[in-house]
């Protein structure tokens, strides 16, 4: 494996797989800001095997594995070869897509991966002008300084294997863009929502109410603030763990629906 | 060609009106995951393979840019 040194190099490697002109399957979806951070921190490596490109992103105690390949058959043989050299590593791969393109999941299962979790995408379509809810004075924009505390909370309450915890730099960027909504009581953060706004679409990335602050309607107040900020948004998208029934019920309550888009988290433990 | 592309876009993301948009990417109507699916749908519909270096968001930002991309990659107008 070699370190990826630039986004351009990454694009070139991906293009070279496409240019076999036999097909294209991947679980790597370009995110220039995030991936530039990985490259800058020397966390991203690549290796080309057969008709496939494999990318490994180094996390605290495991590697996220991404593939770019021509066909399922090529992925199967190339991945088998790749795994021989990575037996000592914990590998986590996300297979993402609609019903038609999650067949790669079986390739991973056949090669010794186990399904660790699954997530579903839900979306809420905004058909009428958004309701502007009454402002809660304790709900404010998170500062760059708050980003550090939120980073710790994310690491404490979210599952790094399944929920792709952002880097501190990403959180600071959310704060700078006022996309970090926090609930503060006596200077203490009781909950937050992190979202991204892109034109007519907003993405709810993370939503947490600290256990000590639960049962006070803070989660709803945060979500209402997000809706108030999304007046021009047509679609709100989010991913949720299939086992998180409380969250799913909450999203359904707020008008979200299932999108038939899936994310299977597959893990291979070190031998 | 324009109608066919609009139909494909509509199938992918029925909640948006692609006729009304100046830039599908800037307006968040297509994300990177959608673009990957769109490439497959376009390739199937036109029986072509789109060159890897052309898979850049700008090439999917409007119906006209998609038409240019398809013609460049061998689709018949």
Coordinates of C-alpha atoms in Angstrom, one line a residue:
Chain A
X1 CA 0.0 0.0 0.0
X2 CA 1.2 3.5 -0.8
X3 CA 0.1 6.8 0.8
X4 CA -2.3 8.8 -1.2
X5 CA -0.6 12.2 -1.7
X6 CA -3.3 14.3 -3.4
X7 CA -6.9 14.4 -4.4
X8 CA -5.8 14.4 -8.1
X9 CA -3.9 11.2 -7.6
X10 CA -7.0 9.7 -6.0
X11 CA -9.2 10.7 -8.9
X12 CA -6.6 9.4 -11.4
X13 CA -6.6 6.0 -9.6
X14 CA -10.4 5.8 -9.7
X15 CA -10.5 6.8 -13.3
X16 CA -8.1 4.1 -14.2
X17 CA -10.5 1.4 -12.9
X18 CA -13.3 3.0 -14.9
X19 CA -11.2 3.0 -18.0
X20 CA -11.1 -0.8 -18.1
X21 CA -14.6 -0.2 -19.4
X22 CA -16.0 -3.3 -17.9
X23 CA -18.2 -1.8 -15.3
X24 CA -17.9 0.2 -12.1
X25 CA -18.8 -0.6 -8.5
X26 CA -17.6 1.2 -5.5
X27 CA -18.3 2.2 -1.9
X28 CA -16.1 5.3 -2.1
X29 CA -18.0 8.5 -2.7
X30 CA -15.9 11.6 -3.2
X31 CA -15.9 14.2 -0.4
X32 CA -13.0 16.5 -1.3
X33 CA -12.9 18.3 2.1
X34 CA -13.0 15.2 4.2
X35 CA -10.7 13.2 2.0
X36 CA -8.2 16.1 1.8
X37 CA -7.9 15.9 5.6
X38 CA -7.3 12.2 5.5
X39 CA -4.6 12.8 2.9
X40 CA -3.0 15.6 4.9
X41 CA -2.9 13.5 8.0
X42 CA -1.4 10.6 6.0
X43 CA -4.3 8.3 6.9
X44 CA -5.2 7.2 3.4
X45 CA -3.3 4.5 1.5
X46 CA -4.1 2.8 -1.8
X47 CA -3.2 -0.4 -3.5
X48 CA -4.1 -1.6 -7.0
X49 CA -4.8 -5.3 -7.5
X50 CA -6.1 -6.7 -10.8
X51 CA -9.0 -4.6 -11.9
X52 CA -9.6 -3.1 -8.4
X53 CA -8.4 -0.2 -6.4
X54 CA -8.4 -0.6 -2.6
X55 CA -8.2 2.3 -0.2
X56 CA -7.5 2.0 3.5
X57 CA -8.2 4.8 5.9
X58 CA -6.4 4.4 9.2
X59 CA -8.6 4.9 12.2
X60 CA -7.9 4.6 15.9
X61 CA -7.9 0.8 16.1
X62 CA -9.2 -0.4 12.7
X63 CA -9.0 0.4 9.0
X64 CA -11.9 1.6 6.8
X65 CA -11.7 -0.3 3.6
X66 CA -13.0 1.2 0.3
X67 CA -13.1 -0.6 -3.0
X68 CA -13.3 0.6 -6.6
X69 CA -13.7 -2.2 -9.0
X70 CA -15.1 -3.2 -12.4
X71 CA -17.4 -6.1 -11.6
X72 CA -18.5 -8.2 -8.6
X73 CA -16.3 -11.1 -10.0
X74 CA -13.3 -8.9 -10.2
X75 CA -13.9 -7.5 -6.7
X76 CA -14.2 -11.1 -5.4
X77 CA -10.9 -12.3 -6.8
X78 CA -9.0 -9.1 -6.2
X79 CA -10.3 -8.7 -2.6
X80 CA -9.3 -12.3 -1.8
X81 CA -5.8 -11.5 -2.9
X82 CA -5.8 -8.2 -1.0
X83 CA -6.9 -9.8 2.2
X84 CA -4.1 -12.3 2.2
X85 CA -1.8 -9.3 2.9
X86 CA -4.0 -7.8 5.5
X87 CA -4.8 -10.7 7.8
X88 CA -3.5 -8.9 10.9
X89 CA -5.8 -5.9 10.5
X90 CA -9.3 -5.1 11.6
X91 CA -11.1 -4.0 8.4
X92 CA -14.4 -2.3 8.2
X93 CA -16.2 -1.9 4.8
X94 CA -19.5 -0.1 4.2
X95 CA -21.5 -1.4 1.2
X96 CA -23.9 1.4 0.3
X97 CA -26.6 1.7 -2.3
X98 CA -30.2 0.9 -3.3
X99 CA -31.4 -2.7 -3.5
X100 CA -29.8 -3.2 -6.9
X101 CA -26.3 -2.3 -6.0
X102 CA -25.7 -3.8 -2.6
X103 CA -24.7 -7.2 -4.0
X104 CA -21.1 -6.5 -3.0
X105 CA -22.2 -7.3 0.5
X106 CA -22.3 -11.0 -0.3
X107 CA -18.7 -10.8 -1.7
X108 CA -17.5 -9.6 1.6
X109 CA -19.5 -12.2 3.6
X110 CA -18.1 -14.9 1.3
X111 CA -14.6 -13.8 2.1
X112 CA -15.0 -13.9 5.9
X113 CA -16.4 -10.6 6.8
X114 CA -19.4 -10.5 9.2
X115 CA -22.2 -8.0 9.2
X116 CA -21.7 -5.7 12.1
X117 CA -24.5 -3.3 11.6
X118 CA -26.9 -1.9 9.0
X119 CA -28.2 1.5 8.4
X120 CA -31.1 2.8 6.4
X121 CA -31.5 6.2 4.7
X122 CA -34.6 8.2 5.5
X123 CA -35.7 11.4 4.1
X124 CA -38.3 14.1 4.9
X125 CA -39.7 15.9 1.9
X126 CA -40.8 19.5 2.6
X127 CA -44.0 20.1 0.7
X128 CA -45.0 23.3 2.3
X129 CA -43.1 26.3 3.7
X130 CA -41.3 25.2 6.8
X131 CA -42.8 26.1 10.1
X132 CA -40.7 28.5 12.1
X133 CA -40.7 27.3 15.6
X134 CA -40.4 29.6 18.6
X135 CA -36.7 30.2 19.5
X136 CA -35.4 28.4 22.5
X137 CA -32.8 30.8 24.0
X138 CA -30.6 27.9 25.1
X139 CA -30.3 26.6 21.5
X140 CA -27.4 28.4 19.8
X141 CA -24.7 28.0 17.2
X142 CA -21.9 25.9 18.5
X143 CA -18.5 27.6 18.5
X144 CA -15.1 26.3 17.3
X145 CA -14.3 25.8 21.0
X146 CA -17.5 23.7 21.4
X147 CA -16.4 21.5 18.6
X148 CA -13.7 19.9 20.9
X149 CA -16.4 18.9 23.5
X150 CA -18.7 17.6 20.8
X151 CA -15.8 15.6 19.4
X152 CA -15.5 13.9 22.8
X153 CA -19.2 13.3 23.1
X154 CA -19.3 11.7 19.6
X155 CA -16.5 9.4 20.6
X156 CA -18.2 8.5 23.8
X157 CA -21.8 7.9 22.5
X158 CA -21.4 6.9 18.9
X159 CA -20.0 3.7 17.5
X160 CA -16.8 4.5 15.6
X161 CA -17.1 1.2 13.6
X162 CA -20.6 2.0 12.3
X163 CA -21.1 5.7 12.5
X164 CA -18.1 7.3 10.9
X165 CA -17.2 9.8 13.5
X166 CA -15.9 13.1 11.9
X167 CA -12.5 14.5 12.6
X168 CA -12.1 17.5 14.9
X169 CA -11.3 19.7 11.9
X170 CA -14.6 18.7 10.2
X171 CA -16.5 19.7 13.4
X172 CA -14.7 23.0 13.5
X173 CA -15.7 23.5 9.9
X174 CA -19.3 22.8 10.8
X175 CA -19.1 25.3 13.6
X176 CA -17.6 28.0 11.2
X177 CA -20.5 27.4 8.8
X178 CA -23.1 27.6 11.6
X179 CA -24.1 24.0 11.0
X180 CA -23.5 22.9 14.6
X181 CA -26.6 23.6 16.7
X182 CA -26.1 23.1 20.4
X183 CA -28.3 23.2 23.5
X184 CA -26.4 24.9 26.3
X185 CA -27.4 25.2 29.9
X186 CA -25.1 27.0 32.3
X187 CA -22.3 26.7 29.8
X188 CA -22.7 23.0 29.5
X189 CA -23.6 21.3 26.3
X190 CA -26.7 19.2 26.8
X191 CA -27.2 18.2 23.2
X192 CA -26.4 19.0 19.6
X193 CA -27.3 18.5 16.0
X194 CA -24.8 18.6 13.2
X195 CA -26.1 19.1 9.7
X196 CA -25.0 20.1 6.3
X197 CA -26.9 22.4 4.0
X198 CA -26.4 22.0 0.3
X199 CA -28.9 24.1 -1.8
X200 CA -32.3 22.4 -1.5
X201 CA -31.0 19.5 0.5
X202 CA -29.9 19.3 4.1
X203 CA -28.2 16.3 5.7
X204 CA -28.7 15.5 9.3
X205 CA -25.4 14.1 10.3
X206 CA -25.5 13.7 14.1
X207 CA -28.1 14.3 16.7
X208 CA -27.4 13.6 20.4
X209 CA -28.9 14.6 23.7
X210 CA -26.6 13.9 26.6
X211 CA -28.2 11.2 28.9
X212 CA -28.3 13.6 31.8
X213 CA -30.4 16.0 29.8
X214 CA -32.9 13.5 28.3
X215 CA -36.6 13.6 28.9
X216 CA -36.9 17.4 28.7
X217 CA -37.8 17.8 25.1
X218 CA -34.3 19.0 24.1
X219 CA -34.0 16.6 21.2
X220 CA -37.3 17.9 19.7
X221 CA -36.3 21.5 20.3
X222 CA -33.0 20.9 18.5
X223 CA -34.8 19.2 15.6
X224 CA -37.3 22.0 15.4
X225 CA -34.4 24.5 15.2
X226 CA -33.1 22.4 12.3
X227 CA -36.5 22.5 10.5
X228 CA -36.7 26.3 11.1
X229 CA -33.3 26.7 9.4
X230 CA -34.4 24.6 6.5
X231 CA -37.2 26.8 5.2
X232 CA -35.9 26.6 1.6
X233 CA -34.9 22.9 1.8
X234 CA -36.8 20.4 -0.3
X235 CA -35.4 17.3 1.3
X236 CA -33.8 16.4 4.6
X237 CA -31.7 13.2 4.5
X238 CA -30.4 11.1 7.3
X239 CA -28.9 7.7 8.0
X240 CA -30.1 5.7 11.0
X241 CA -29.0 2.4 12.5
X242 CA -31.7 -0.2 11.9
X243 CA -31.5 -1.2 15.6
X244 CA -32.1 2.4 16.8
X245 CA -35.9 2.1 17.1
X246 CA -36.2 5.2 19.3
X247 CA -34.6 7.4 16.7
X248 CA -36.5 5.8 13.8
X249 CA -39.8 6.4 15.6
X250 CA -38.8 10.0 16.2
X251 CA -37.9 10.5 12.5
X252 CA -41.2 8.9 11.4
X253 CA -42.9 11.2 13.9
X254 CA -41.3 14.2 12.2
X255 CA -42.5 13.1 8.8
X256 CA -39.4 11.2 7.5
X257 CA -39.9 8.1 5.3
X258 CA -37.7 5.1 4.4
X259 CA -35.8 5.6 1.1
X260 CA -34.9 2.0 0.3
X261 CA -31.2 2.9 0.5
X262 CA -29.0 0.8 2.6
X263 CA -25.6 0.8 4.3
X264 CA -24.2 -2.5 5.5
X265 CA -21.3 -2.3 7.8
X266 CA -19.1 -5.4 7.4
X267 CA -16.2 -6.3 9.5
X268 CA -13.2 -8.6 9.3
X269 CA -11.4 -9.2 12.6
X270 CA -7.7 -9.7 12.7
X271 CA -6.5 -13.3 12.6
Chain B
X1 CA -32.4 13.4 -25.5
X2 CA -33.3 16.1 -23.0
X3 CA -36.6 14.5 -22.1
X4 CA -34.9 11.1 -21.7
X5 CA -32.3 12.5 -19.3
X6 CA -35.0 14.4 -17.4
X7 CA -36.9 11.1 -17.0
X8 CA -33.8 9.4 -15.7
X9 CA -33.1 12.2 -13.2
X10 CA -36.8 12.1 -12.1
X11 CA -36.6 8.4 -11.6
X12 CA -33.5 8.9 -9.4
X13 CA -34.8 11.8 -7.3
X14 CA -38.5 12.2 -7.9
X15 CA -38.9 14.9 -5.2
X16 CA -37.0 17.6 -7.2
X17 CA -38.0 19.5 -10.3
X18 CA -34.9 19.2 -12.5
X19 CA -36.5 21.6 -15.1
X20 CA -36.4 24.4 -12.7
X21 CA -32.8 24.1 -11.5
X22 CA -29.8 26.0 -12.7
X23 CA -27.3 23.7 -11.1
X24 CA -28.2 20.2 -9.7
X25 CA -25.0 19.9 -7.7
X26 CA -25.0 23.3 -6.1
X27 CA -28.6 23.0 -5.2
X28 CA -28.0 19.7 -3.5
X29 CA -30.3 17.7 -5.8
X30 CA -27.7 15.1 -6.6
X31 CA -25.0 14.0 -4.2
X32 CA -22.0 11.9 -4.9
X33 CA -24.0 8.7 -4.3
X34 CA -26.6 9.8 -6.7
X35 CA -23.9 10.6 -9.3
X36 CA -22.6 7.1 -9.1
X37 CA -26.1 5.7 -9.7
X38 CA -26.8 8.2 -12.4
X39 CA -23.7 7.2 -14.3
X40 CA -24.9 3.6 -14.4
X41 CA -28.4 4.6 -15.5
X42 CA -27.1 6.8 -18.3
X43 CA -24.7 4.1 -19.5
X44 CA -27.5 1.6 -19.6
X45 CA -29.9 3.9 -21.3
X46 CA -27.4 5.0 -24.0
X47 CA -25.4 1.8 -24.3
X48 CA -22.2 3.6 -23.7
X49 CA -19.4 3.7 -21.1
X50 CA -18.5 7.1 -19.7
X51 CA -14.8 7.8 -19.4
X52 CA -13.5 7.7 -15.8
X53 CA -11.9 11.1 -15.9
X54 CA -15.3 12.6 -16.9
X55 CA -17.0 11.5 -13.6
X56 CA -16.7 15.0 -12.1
X57 CA -19.7 16.8 -10.4
X58 CA -19.5 19.7 -12.9
X59 CA -20.4 17.3 -15.8
X60 CA -23.7 16.4 -14.0
X61 CA -24.7 19.9 -13.0
X62 CA -27.4 20.5 -15.7
X63 CA -29.1 18.6 -18.5
X64 CA -26.9 20.4 -21.1
X65 CA -23.7 19.4 -19.4
X66 CA -25.0 15.8 -19.2
X67 CA -25.9 15.9 -22.9
X68 CA -22.3 17.1 -23.7
X69 CA -20.9 14.4 -21.6
X70 CA -22.9 11.7 -23.3
X71 CA -22.1 12.9 -26.8
X72 CA -18.4 13.1 -25.9
X73 CA -18.6 9.5 -24.8
X74 CA -20.3 8.2 -27.9
X75 CA -24.1 8.6 -27.4
X76 CA -26.2 9.5 -30.4
X77 CA -28.0 12.8 -30.0

